XYZ file of C-alpha atoms in Angstrom:
731
model
C 0.000 0.000 0.000
C 1.207 3.447 -0.790
C 1.776 5.498 2.298
C 0.828 9.045 2.921
C 3.249 11.510 1.367
C 5.989 12.216 3.865
C 6.045 15.930 3.011
C 2.466 16.901 3.871
C 2.666 20.037 5.955
C 0.001 22.153 7.606
C 0.179 25.791 6.640
C -1.567 29.074 7.435
C -1.715 32.340 5.565
C -2.875 35.379 7.514
C -2.583 37.975 4.783
C -5.199 40.694 4.980
C -4.173 42.695 1.951
C -4.189 42.146 -1.793
C -1.020 41.612 -3.825
C -0.493 42.177 -7.508
C 3.247 41.627 -7.699
C 6.422 42.817 -6.057
C 9.624 44.449 -7.189
C 13.089 43.026 -6.826
C 14.652 43.113 -3.410
C 18.135 44.167 -4.507
C 19.284 46.718 -1.946
C 21.524 49.706 -2.561
C 23.884 49.392 0.406
C 24.819 52.204 2.757
C 24.268 52.556 6.480
C 21.474 53.683 8.801
C 21.815 56.960 10.689
C 23.515 57.329 14.044
C 21.522 56.166 17.065
C 21.522 59.660 18.530
C 19.762 61.959 16.086
C 20.038 65.704 16.425
C 16.548 67.107 16.002
C 13.236 67.401 17.767
C 11.427 64.126 18.329
C 7.660 64.427 17.954
C 6.861 61.406 20.122
C 9.377 61.069 22.897
C 7.150 58.681 24.832
C 7.527 55.955 22.223
C 11.289 56.178 21.792
C 12.136 53.069 23.768
C 8.941 51.115 23.261
C 8.825 47.922 21.238
C 5.914 46.762 19.121
C 5.290 43.372 20.747
C 3.982 40.500 18.628
C 1.545 37.949 20.119
C 3.021 34.972 21.917
C 4.065 32.203 19.523
C 4.154 28.467 20.194
C 4.278 25.439 17.942
C 0.777 24.645 19.163
C -0.444 27.346 16.789
C 0.725 25.217 13.887
C -1.049 22.146 15.192
C -4.317 24.074 15.508
C -3.999 25.494 12.011
C -5.438 23.250 9.291
C -6.223 25.788 6.602
C -4.189 24.089 3.901
C -1.894 21.279 2.830
C 1.772 21.639 1.949
C 3.130 18.623 0.089
C 6.800 19.400 -0.133
C 7.399 22.854 1.234
C 9.126 23.324 4.553
C 7.584 25.915 6.831
C 10.040 28.027 8.796
C 7.928 30.970 10.071
C 4.500 31.949 11.379
C 2.965 35.254 10.299
C 1.250 37.947 12.360
C -0.864 40.598 10.664
C 0.013 44.144 11.768
C -0.611 47.726 10.690
C 2.501 49.740 11.550
C 2.861 53.185 9.958
C 4.557 56.495 10.825
C 1.127 57.718 11.968
C 0.517 55.078 14.618
C 3.803 53.603 15.827
C 7.461 54.258 16.527
C 9.116 57.656 16.687
C 9.515 60.485 14.211
C 12.459 62.881 14.355
C 13.060 65.858 12.066
C 16.734 66.644 11.451
C 18.086 70.166 11.136
C 17.843 70.031 7.325
C 14.179 68.968 7.446
C 14.781 65.258 6.849
C 12.138 63.064 8.491
C 13.318 59.884 10.229
C 10.769 57.247 11.298
C 11.946 54.387 13.462
C 9.821 51.534 14.735
C 11.072 48.666 16.900
C 9.520 45.204 16.513
C 9.909 42.332 18.969
C 8.611 38.768 18.676
C 9.747 36.809 21.724
C 12.081 33.846 21.009
C 11.963 34.211 17.221
C 15.045 32.774 15.549
C 14.584 35.295 12.753
C 12.103 37.882 11.503
C 11.084 38.974 8.033
C 8.615 41.689 7.072
C 6.112 42.301 4.307
C 5.342 45.947 3.541
C 1.793 46.141 2.209
C 2.335 49.800 1.265
C 5.720 50.696 -0.146
C 6.221 53.668 -2.414
C 9.312 55.850 -1.857
C 10.180 59.108 -3.567
C 13.672 59.725 -4.917
C 16.150 60.318 -2.103
C 14.199 58.361 0.530
C 15.764 55.252 2.091
C 14.548 52.285 4.127
C 16.743 50.114 6.374
C 16.054 47.089 8.571
C 18.623 46.164 11.207
C 19.235 44.400 14.486
C 19.519 46.626 17.604
C 23.321 46.298 17.579
C 23.421 46.969 13.785
C 25.353 43.789 13.258
C 22.975 42.842 10.485
C 21.555 45.448 8.103
C 19.186 45.105 5.148
C 18.910 47.996 2.712
C 18.983 50.679 1.696
C 15.738 50.114 -0.184
C 14.947 53.146 -2.336
C 12.584 54.349 -5.040
C 14.276 51.796 -7.311
C 12.395 49.139 -5.318
C 8.974 50.697 -6.031
C 6.486 48.622 -7.989
C 2.893 49.034 -9.096
C 1.846 46.574 -6.377
C 3.226 48.855 -3.618
C 4.530 45.677 -1.942
C 8.005 44.810 -0.619
C 8.893 41.432 0.916
C 12.217 41.269 2.769
C 14.633 38.478 3.528
C 15.312 37.489 7.115
C 16.924 39.356 10.007
C 18.396 37.061 12.662
C 17.076 37.179 16.201
C 13.780 38.284 17.708
C 14.184 42.069 17.376
C 14.319 44.304 14.321
C 14.377 48.073 13.885
C 12.871 49.668 10.796
C 14.306 53.063 9.804
C 12.688 55.178 7.103
C 14.560 58.321 6.006
C 12.571 60.850 3.954
C 14.117 64.129 2.694
C 12.277 67.398 3.192
C 9.599 67.944 0.561
C 9.091 64.232 -0.126
C 5.865 62.398 0.612
C 6.256 58.642 0.351
C 3.979 55.871 1.580
C 5.097 53.063 3.865
C 3.243 50.528 5.999
C 4.228 47.195 7.548
C 1.429 44.668 7.064
C 2.981 41.443 8.255
C 5.661 40.277 10.694
C 6.829 36.693 10.190
C 8.187 34.930 13.289
C 10.866 32.398 12.317
C 10.849 29.175 14.324
C 13.422 27.512 12.063
C 16.563 29.397 11.153
C 16.972 30.039 7.436
C 20.445 31.588 7.467
C 22.251 29.536 10.091
C 22.560 26.209 11.740
C 20.641 23.975 11.889
C 19.267 24.929 8.434
C 22.745 24.799 6.909
C 23.602 21.113 7.075
C 20.081 20.126 8.160
C 19.396 17.825 5.205
C 20.111 14.109 5.325
C 23.693 12.861 5.275
C 23.278 11.116 1.923
C 22.578 14.408 0.114
C 25.337 15.539 -2.285
C 26.435 19.159 -2.730
C 26.232 20.355 -6.327
C 29.902 21.350 -6.303
C 31.039 17.924 -5.092
C 30.219 16.013 -8.269
C 30.782 16.257 -12.006
C 27.521 14.443 -12.769
C 25.459 17.540 -13.490
C 25.767 20.408 -15.908
C 27.041 23.733 -14.608
C 24.020 25.332 -16.261
C 21.566 23.197 -14.271
C 22.810 24.388 -10.903
C 22.909 27.999 -12.132
C 19.223 27.894 -13.015
C 17.986 26.424 -9.701
C 16.872 28.649 -6.806
C 15.702 28.388 -3.213
C 12.253 29.971 -2.850
C 10.562 31.343 0.267
C 6.805 31.917 0.112
C 5.020 34.484 2.283
C 8.010 34.553 4.601
C 6.912 31.189 5.985
C 7.600 28.277 3.636
C 10.499 26.933 1.551
C 10.441 25.306 -1.902
C 12.756 24.947 -4.910
C 12.440 26.075 -8.520
C 14.346 26.631 -11.752
C 14.587 29.313 -14.410
C 13.422 27.947 -17.771
C 13.844 29.247 -21.316
C 11.212 29.992 -23.978
C 11.463 29.805 -27.767
C 11.637 33.587 -28.120
C 14.975 33.544 -26.243
C 13.912 36.903 -24.792
C 15.161 36.454 -21.183
C 11.653 36.474 -19.723
C 12.388 35.275 -16.171
C 10.063 32.261 -16.000
C 10.635 29.973 -13.032
C 9.191 26.454 -12.926
C 8.106 25.161 -9.517
C 5.184 23.309 -7.894
C 1.605 24.602 -7.617
C 1.185 23.342 -4.068
C 3.885 25.787 -2.930
C 1.486 28.694 -3.525
C -1.953 27.078 -3.887
C -4.482 25.381 -1.602
C -4.538 28.294 0.842
C -8.113 28.992 1.887
C -9.261 32.475 0.935
C -6.041 33.577 -0.763
C -5.192 33.521 -4.446
C -2.045 31.973 -5.861
C -1.031 35.401 -7.143
C -1.233 36.768 -3.621
C 1.233 34.112 -2.531
C 3.484 34.529 -5.582
C 3.899 38.225 -4.799
C 5.524 37.342 -1.467
C 8.138 34.987 -2.939
C 11.835 35.655 -2.414
C 14.254 33.786 -4.706
C 17.806 32.961 -3.618
C 20.288 32.117 -6.359
C 23.733 30.519 -5.885
C 22.955 29.309 -2.373
C 25.544 26.540 -2.566
C 28.728 25.471 -0.827
C 31.742 26.796 -2.787
C 34.568 24.479 -3.852
C 32.938 21.461 -2.177
C 33.829 22.876 1.260
C 31.605 20.801 3.524
C 31.723 23.336 6.360
C 31.363 26.574 4.333
C 27.806 27.909 4.057
C 26.722 29.353 0.722
C 25.822 32.987 0.180
C 22.241 34.204 0.613
C 23.023 37.698 -0.681
C 21.854 37.047 -4.264
C 18.092 37.350 -3.886
C 15.128 38.779 -5.787
C 11.634 39.415 -4.492
C 8.218 39.085 -6.077
C 6.574 37.206 -8.931
C 3.266 36.731 -10.709
C 1.591 33.545 -11.902
C 2.115 32.842 -15.589
C 0.197 29.578 -15.432
C -0.882 27.163 -12.724
C -2.671 23.790 -12.786
C -3.501 22.510 -9.315
C -4.658 19.152 -10.703
C -1.183 18.388 -12.090
C 0.914 20.572 -9.732
C 2.250 22.740 -12.578
C 3.435 26.202 -11.552
C 5.139 28.681 -13.844
C 6.058 31.992 -12.215
C 7.310 35.133 -13.878
C 9.782 36.942 -11.661
C 9.286 40.680 -11.359
C 12.909 41.287 -12.248
C 15.434 39.711 -14.600
C 18.294 38.398 -12.415
C 21.245 40.796 -12.786
C 24.364 39.752 -14.630
C 26.464 39.149 -11.506
C 24.006 36.489 -10.282
C 25.266 34.402 -13.224
C 21.968 32.599 -13.707
C 20.998 30.372 -16.625
C 17.635 29.609 -18.263
C 17.474 25.830 -18.679
C 16.112 24.129 -21.771
C 13.254 21.599 -21.796
C 12.134 18.318 -23.329
C 8.479 17.255 -23.746
C 9.146 13.722 -25.004
C 6.578 11.084 -23.995
C 9.314 8.700 -22.848
C 12.739 9.376 -21.370
C 15.755 7.095 -21.636
C 18.926 7.173 -19.593
C 19.884 8.825 -16.332
C 18.005 11.714 -14.744
C 18.907 14.052 -11.919
C 17.232 16.649 -9.693
C 18.736 19.854 -8.282
C 17.083 21.116 -5.107
C 17.271 22.688 -1.636
C 16.211 19.958 0.831
C 15.118 21.397 4.194
C 16.249 24.804 2.910
C 19.854 23.562 2.896
C 22.482 24.548 0.335
C 21.918 23.286 -3.202
C 22.054 19.503 -3.639
C 21.864 17.023 -6.522
C 20.187 13.590 -6.613
C 20.911 11.216 -9.509
C 19.135 8.133 -10.785
C 20.641 5.795 -13.383
C 17.188 4.362 -14.151
C 14.910 6.179 -16.567
C 11.669 7.556 -15.076
C 8.306 5.998 -15.880
C 4.870 7.630 -16.297
C 2.801 7.166 -13.159
C -0.085 8.309 -11.007
C 0.756 10.216 -7.830
C -2.026 9.266 -5.445
C -0.613 11.097 -2.495
C -3.242 13.042 -0.734
C -6.806 13.844 0.155
C -8.868 16.801 -0.997
C -8.027 19.435 -2.104
C -4.715 17.952 -3.327
C -5.789 15.346 -5.894
C -3.638 14.999 -9.014
C -4.743 13.810 -12.437
C -3.981 10.237 -13.410
C -0.738 9.518 -15.239
C 0.424 13.106 -14.711
C 3.791 12.358 -13.089
C 7.169 10.768 -13.655
C 8.102 8.203 -11.025
C 11.775 7.948 -10.053
C 12.097 4.588 -8.308
C 15.171 5.161 -6.171
C 18.333 7.236 -6.458
C 21.932 6.256 -7.074
C 22.813 8.964 -4.568
C 20.878 11.698 -2.823
C 17.144 11.816 -2.071
C 14.508 14.545 -1.892
C 13.091 16.083 1.284
C 10.729 18.777 2.447
C 11.804 21.976 0.681
C 12.705 20.066 -2.499
C 9.214 20.634 -3.929
C 9.329 22.315 -7.327
C 12.868 21.070 -8.010
C 13.591 20.501 -11.713
C 14.119 16.988 -13.045
C 16.729 16.965 -15.819
C 17.279 14.323 -18.499
C 20.696 13.123 -19.702
C 20.873 16.129 -22.059
C 20.409 18.549 -19.148
C 16.911 19.571 -20.224
C 13.996 19.898 -17.798
C 11.344 17.182 -18.103
C 9.377 17.850 -14.891
C 9.311 19.293 -11.368
C 8.957 17.623 -7.977
C 5.599 17.179 -6.275
C 6.695 14.811 -3.498
C 7.443 11.217 -2.558
C 6.392 8.272 -0.435
C 7.876 6.965 2.776
C 10.208 5.521 4.005
C 11.995 8.708 4.899
C 15.716 9.269 5.234
C 18.397 7.651 3.124
C 16.513 4.448 2.331
C 17.324 2.877 -1.040
C 13.676 2.397 -2.039
C 12.813 6.076 -1.804
C 10.291 6.853 -4.580
C 9.694 10.384 -5.860
C 7.170 11.895 -8.260
C 7.711 14.806 -10.657
C 4.862 16.209 -12.721
C 5.464 15.704 -16.447
C 5.752 18.872 -18.501
C 4.662 16.899 -21.587
C 1.306 16.295 -19.841
C 0.766 20.004 -19.182
C 2.183 21.261 -22.471
C -1.179 21.580 -24.228
C -4.700 21.915 -22.900
C -8.231 23.021 -23.599
C -7.638 26.359 -21.867
C -5.015 28.175 -23.907
C -3.690 30.395 -21.104
C -3.172 27.415 -18.803
C -1.110 25.397 -21.305
C 2.629 25.503 -20.656
C 3.294 25.797 -24.413
C 1.573 29.209 -24.440
C 4.417 30.566 -22.332
C 7.425 28.448 -23.280
C 6.681 28.272 -27.026
C 5.313 31.753 -27.786
C 6.559 31.481 -31.392
C 4.455 28.311 -31.862
C 7.413 26.399 -33.284
C 5.988 23.012 -32.331
C 9.420 21.884 -31.126
C 9.550 18.923 -28.768
C 12.773 20.083 -27.116
C 14.509 23.414 -26.797
C 17.951 24.472 -25.627
C 18.785 26.698 -22.676
C 19.799 30.348 -22.746
C 22.839 32.232 -21.496
C 20.948 35.473 -20.734
C 23.843 37.900 -21.057
C 26.211 38.470 -23.948
C 29.097 38.754 -21.495
C 28.389 36.325 -18.626
C 29.727 37.114 -15.198
C 31.704 34.289 -13.585
C 33.444 33.769 -10.272
C 37.212 33.466 -10.557
C 39.467 32.011 -7.910
C 43.105 31.204 -7.282
C 42.058 28.315 -5.050
C 42.939 24.924 -6.496
C 41.200 21.654 -5.629
C 44.567 20.318 -4.435
C 44.952 23.200 -1.958
C 44.009 22.944 1.704
C 42.691 25.739 3.918
C 44.872 26.938 6.772
C 43.235 26.885 10.205
C 44.804 29.219 12.747
C 45.173 28.159 16.362
C 46.111 31.497 17.863
C 45.176 35.168 17.718
C 47.689 36.055 14.990
C 45.988 35.310 11.692
C 48.042 35.170 8.468
C 45.529 37.395 6.655
C 43.766 39.321 9.385
C 44.005 40.528 12.976
C 47.535 40.189 14.293
C 50.119 41.645 16.674
C 52.524 42.744 13.930
C 50.611 45.848 12.846
C 49.703 44.409 9.418
C 46.385 45.941 8.401
C 45.983 45.249 4.685
C 45.966 42.066 2.605
C 45.508 41.556 -1.128
C 44.983 38.815 -3.696
C 46.291 39.136 -7.255
C 44.384 38.333 -10.445
C 45.531 38.369 -14.064
C 42.600 38.999 -16.380
C 40.741 41.763 -18.198
C 37.144 42.710 -17.618
C 34.734 44.411 -15.259
C 34.308 43.433 -11.596
C 30.729 43.336 -10.246
C 31.288 42.003 -6.749
C 33.647 40.165 -4.429
C 33.247 36.889 -2.540
C 35.340 36.391 0.581
C 35.475 33.555 3.096
C 36.550 34.295 6.650
C 38.132 32.365 9.475
C 37.004 35.129 11.816
C 34.754 38.091 11.245
C 31.908 40.120 12.573
C 30.216 43.403 11.863
C 30.611 46.037 14.540
C 29.516 49.572 13.786
C 32.711 51.155 15.126
C 35.045 48.668 13.424
C 35.733 49.806 9.863
C 36.845 47.374 7.163
C 37.418 48.450 3.569
C 37.471 46.408 0.402
C 39.815 48.001 -2.149
C 40.745 47.382 -5.762
C 44.228 48.261 -7.007
C 45.916 48.133 -10.375
C 49.539 47.181 -10.574
C 51.985 44.792 -12.168
C 53.863 42.836 -9.524
C 52.366 44.578 -6.493
C 49.318 46.748 -5.700
C 50.040 50.237 -7.018
C 47.124 52.544 -7.882
C 43.946 52.493 -5.809
C 40.966 52.740 -8.180
C 38.048 51.772 -5.934
C 37.100 51.266 -2.308
C 33.912 50.380 -0.490
C 33.209 49.842 3.167
C 32.463 46.225 4.002
C 29.082 45.912 5.643
C 28.903 42.454 7.097
C 26.742 40.945 9.801
C 27.240 38.859 12.877
C 24.690 36.925 14.869
C 25.234 33.465 16.302
C 22.523 31.126 17.528
C 23.651 28.995 20.453
C 21.548 25.837 20.282
C 22.490 24.802 23.797
C 21.323 28.092 25.282
C 18.481 28.527 22.803
C 19.058 32.176 21.860
C 21.279 34.508 19.848
C 24.331 35.940 21.534
C 27.157 38.331 20.769
C 30.223 36.302 19.971
C 33.111 36.252 17.550
C 31.690 32.990 16.190
C 29.187 34.240 13.670
C 27.672 33.409 10.337
C 30.536 35.293 8.694
C 32.944 32.632 9.815
C 33.047 29.763 7.351
C 30.465 31.527 5.202
C 30.614 32.560 1.562
C 30.126 36.338 1.907
C 29.318 38.408 -1.186
C 29.902 42.162 -1.399
C 28.150 43.705 -4.399
C 29.970 46.801 -5.660
C 28.176 50.139 -5.739
C 29.431 50.473 -9.325
C 31.305 47.932 -11.406
C 35.035 48.446 -11.916
C 36.968 47.994 -15.147
C 40.318 46.212 -14.749
C 43.113 45.425 -17.172
C 45.501 42.453 -17.115
C 46.777 42.635 -13.517
C 44.756 43.836 -10.534
C 44.491 43.220 -6.803
C 41.546 42.976 -4.418
C 42.470 43.965 -0.885
C 40.884 44.160 2.559
C 42.053 46.794 5.015
C 41.157 46.451 8.687
C 41.220 49.092 11.390
C 43.725 48.852 14.239
C 42.346 47.697 17.589
C 39.300 45.918 16.196
C 36.805 44.855 18.836
C 36.288 41.559 16.987
C 38.994 39.642 15.075
C 38.787 39.640 11.284
C 40.680 37.114 9.165
C 40.431 35.888 5.578
C 41.070 32.212 4.963
C 44.486 31.487 3.456
C 45.570 28.218 1.914
C 48.365 26.075 3.199
C 51.433 26.049 0.972
C 50.148 26.115 -2.605
C 50.272 22.813 -4.419
C 51.439 24.717 -7.496
C 54.089 26.631 -5.542
C 52.790 29.905 -7.002
C 52.010 32.769 -4.599
C 49.081 35.121 -5.280
C 48.743 36.737 -1.817
C 50.258 40.039 -0.572
C 50.387 42.065 2.625
C 51.269 45.663 3.414
C 53.758 46.540 6.132
C 55.330 49.938 6.876
C 53.710 51.335 3.732
C 55.240 48.685 1.465
C 53.543 45.757 -0.267
C 55.246 42.339 -0.029
C 54.240 38.875 -1.144
C 53.479 36.162 1.398
C 56.851 34.445 0.991
C 58.142 37.386 3.100
C 55.383 37.129 5.724
C 56.810 37.473 9.272
C 55.211 34.244 10.531
C 53.498 32.634 7.536
C 56.201 32.751 4.887
C 55.030 30.468 2.095
C 53.340 30.677 -1.306
C 49.615 30.958 -0.631
C 46.290 32.250 -1.907
C 43.560 34.109 -0.042
C 39.896 33.152 -0.310
C 39.014 36.399 -2.121
C 37.158 35.749 -5.366
C 35.731 38.420 -7.698
C 32.720 38.094 -9.980
C 33.920 39.410 -13.324
C 32.689 39.668 -16.922
C 34.927 40.019 -19.954
C 33.061 43.132 -21.120
C 30.343 45.425 -19.886
C 26.724 44.931 -20.864
C 25.018 47.962 -22.420
C 23.555 50.368 -19.883
C 25.685 49.421 -16.853
C 27.817 52.180 -15.316
C 31.504 51.572 -14.646
C 34.570 53.033 -12.996
C 37.447 53.470 -15.418
C 40.880 52.809 -14.036
C 43.539 55.497 -14.562
C 40.955 58.198 -15.308
C 40.756 61.081 -12.841
C 37.757 63.375 -13.261
C 37.964 65.252 -9.943
C 40.233 68.178 -9.041
C 40.230 69.289 -5.374
C 41.850 72.379 -3.830
C 43.033 73.242 -1.316
C 43.658 69.722 -0.103
C 44.304 69.422 2.839
C 41.882 72.131 3.945
C 40.752 73.774 7.173
C 37.370 75.047 5.991
C 36.340 75.536 2.356
C 37.234 73.199 -0.480
C 36.599 73.574 -4.222
C 35.827 70.494 -6.283
C 36.016 70.618 -10.078
C 33.671 67.858 -11.118
C 33.130 68.350 -14.840
C 29.922 68.036 -16.821
C 27.022 65.692 -16.335
C 27.535 64.469 -12.770
C 24.444 62.860 -11.257
C 25.387 63.048 -7.592
C 28.105 64.057 -5.144
C 28.652 62.358 -1.774
C 31.251 62.964 0.925
C 31.567 60.365 3.675
C 34.049 59.683 6.452
C 36.194 56.591 6.885
C 33.404 54.925 8.879
C 31.114 55.202 5.864
C 28.836 57.880 7.364
C 27.545 60.455 4.861
C 28.329 64.120 5.634
C 27.221 65.712 2.355
C 24.935 64.442 -0.421
C 23.939 66.498 -3.478
C 22.043 65.537 -6.601
C 23.013 67.098 -9.955
C 25.999 69.058 -8.609
C 27.479 71.960 -10.577
C 30.637 71.566 -12.659
C 32.495 73.338 -9.852
C 31.325 73.075 -6.237
C 32.707 75.034 -3.272
C 31.818 73.405 0.027
C 32.283 74.518 3.622
C 33.873 71.764 5.717
C 34.472 73.852 8.835
C 32.019 71.782 10.889
C 33.721 68.515 9.859
C 35.949 66.859 12.482
C 39.590 66.573 11.458
C 40.352 63.448 9.475
C 40.196 61.780 6.072
C 37.052 61.840 3.897
C 36.096 60.168 0.630
C 34.346 62.059 -2.167
C 32.273 60.011 -4.590
C 30.995 61.436 -7.892
C 28.494 59.409 -9.909
C 28.299 60.065 -13.666
C 25.950 58.374 -16.178
C 28.620 55.859 -17.216
C 31.173 55.819 -14.393
C 31.870 56.610 -10.756
C 34.992 58.420 -9.533
C 36.543 58.661 -6.072
C 39.080 60.938 -4.388
C 40.238 61.705 -0.850
C 39.886 64.961 1.102
C 41.970 65.680 4.198
C 40.349 67.965 6.769
C 42.866 69.566 9.171
């Protein structure tokens, strides 16, 4: 007898507002304002008050039977709220008329929180941040670029049970903002036990050569309504027009009493490249590459078909791929699935036996699937599927999608006779209702093809480059002196060399130690140079987060052991940087850091070639001259780079100086010759705090810096096709 599907999961949706769709969640970086604002607060009495959520217990889930979930994993429970500047938090007006609204939200014992803004429309210049009370994790800035006709914004998670929302609105602006939902996380999406929580027989996608690189690039982790996890995959159409269709499972968004599938689709957040790099079994993948919001292209609850259209095309640095498809009636040879079991990093399961057409008689009403609508995979050579794998693509031997996962039968765990069922895209390809047929969307040219190839969406793809070799081993430090980080020798800057041409979009870095502390400043820098770093062409403050959940104590605590350690961190550049032949990516730390910071270095390179450098007494040296780690090595710093720039993306040109500053140093006034066509001017200190911001500055600006404290400041000028930097010294 077939047993009940092991993935059935009770689920509630408490939305009280209507979604249309939601704009991408890509944030613009930057930092919230200082805790102590100079201005006149309008509601002093609320300054230290927290908006308390109702008490949560797992009993709430047991009492809730509003819907079935067949393969999604639920990680949060949602509370409806109505928090606006008119009824909650504090409002402060700064001296220049800027309005600052802050509201504090607390949900006792939550492992994480995420928010859904049911009204979100910002005017140009306004910013929204979400952060923990200690500012060790920050989301944002969200700006007018995140506006969408739905007026909805769904955020990713903030660790812990407290979050502060900060909305900054310049004088004369009149935006609209309202928090409609607070989701209380009872399973932790970003940290242990979610990382590594899948079964031991699961195989990381970067630990095998049995799948195509393109297949893993197309697969994403999906959160729905801030509560549930599924999987999905970008899929191509015959127009090759980069429409961001994502194939998943209908039950991930359907069967919710009183709420439409489109309402649920609007709350989706999609995480790309959440995978362990280099087959490091103890390095968590990055969750920084996310997009928010989608609409339903087509859905068939009776077969489990779901085709979403993302509200945004994934940007070039996400390096995604749109997989091809095959609608053959029979499939021969091996098949494999790529998925996120239990919300874990991306895994692959392979079967050497071809799938067979089958019924999937898994459930009771309302989840009843049509007969013969699924492929049955009768056991896996390695790997299995689990809750959270729902919607995962099933690929044939030619790396084309033939279906997506609905679920499977017990026994659970790593049993050999684990059977799984994927709905067949050939069964949903045509239909009596034209708009519901998958062919309407994936074959808009009506070619009649039975199979179609995938699509590289950008002319100049962006790839991750590394000096790490599979024969290298990571160095693990046993003391406080780290080869590439905090130390007692006064070394504050470390660099990794690369030899290639192109444009850099972002930087991955993997740390032995690391935390974000507001008063500790760490800079990422890019240099040109031949044998050593020479000319600084770009720098950006590293905004990284720290929050560690102690399972034994059952709460988050401040500690140097954080999710930055042994985590694939990704820093997206404010503007991409053009590099030629030889360049260096460096990290500079401040002296007397409160928390240690250290980049992983390799043991002695198997190749014997050194690519790592350090700066001492103003001079750059390679690691063979290191005072206590003298050997050829590489640092785990890895840029995302494209060979050329796509049309319409701004860049920073090396060796081009567009800013003239005098006098410099200065005691009061400074004149800046900017040139024509500048879009904005910003001056910030070495802690990354803005002191001056101007839109559309004149060709020559004279600024009064008399109120500035003595020190070094960075000036940033944004032009339509580049960004330039220079330093000002205030005496």
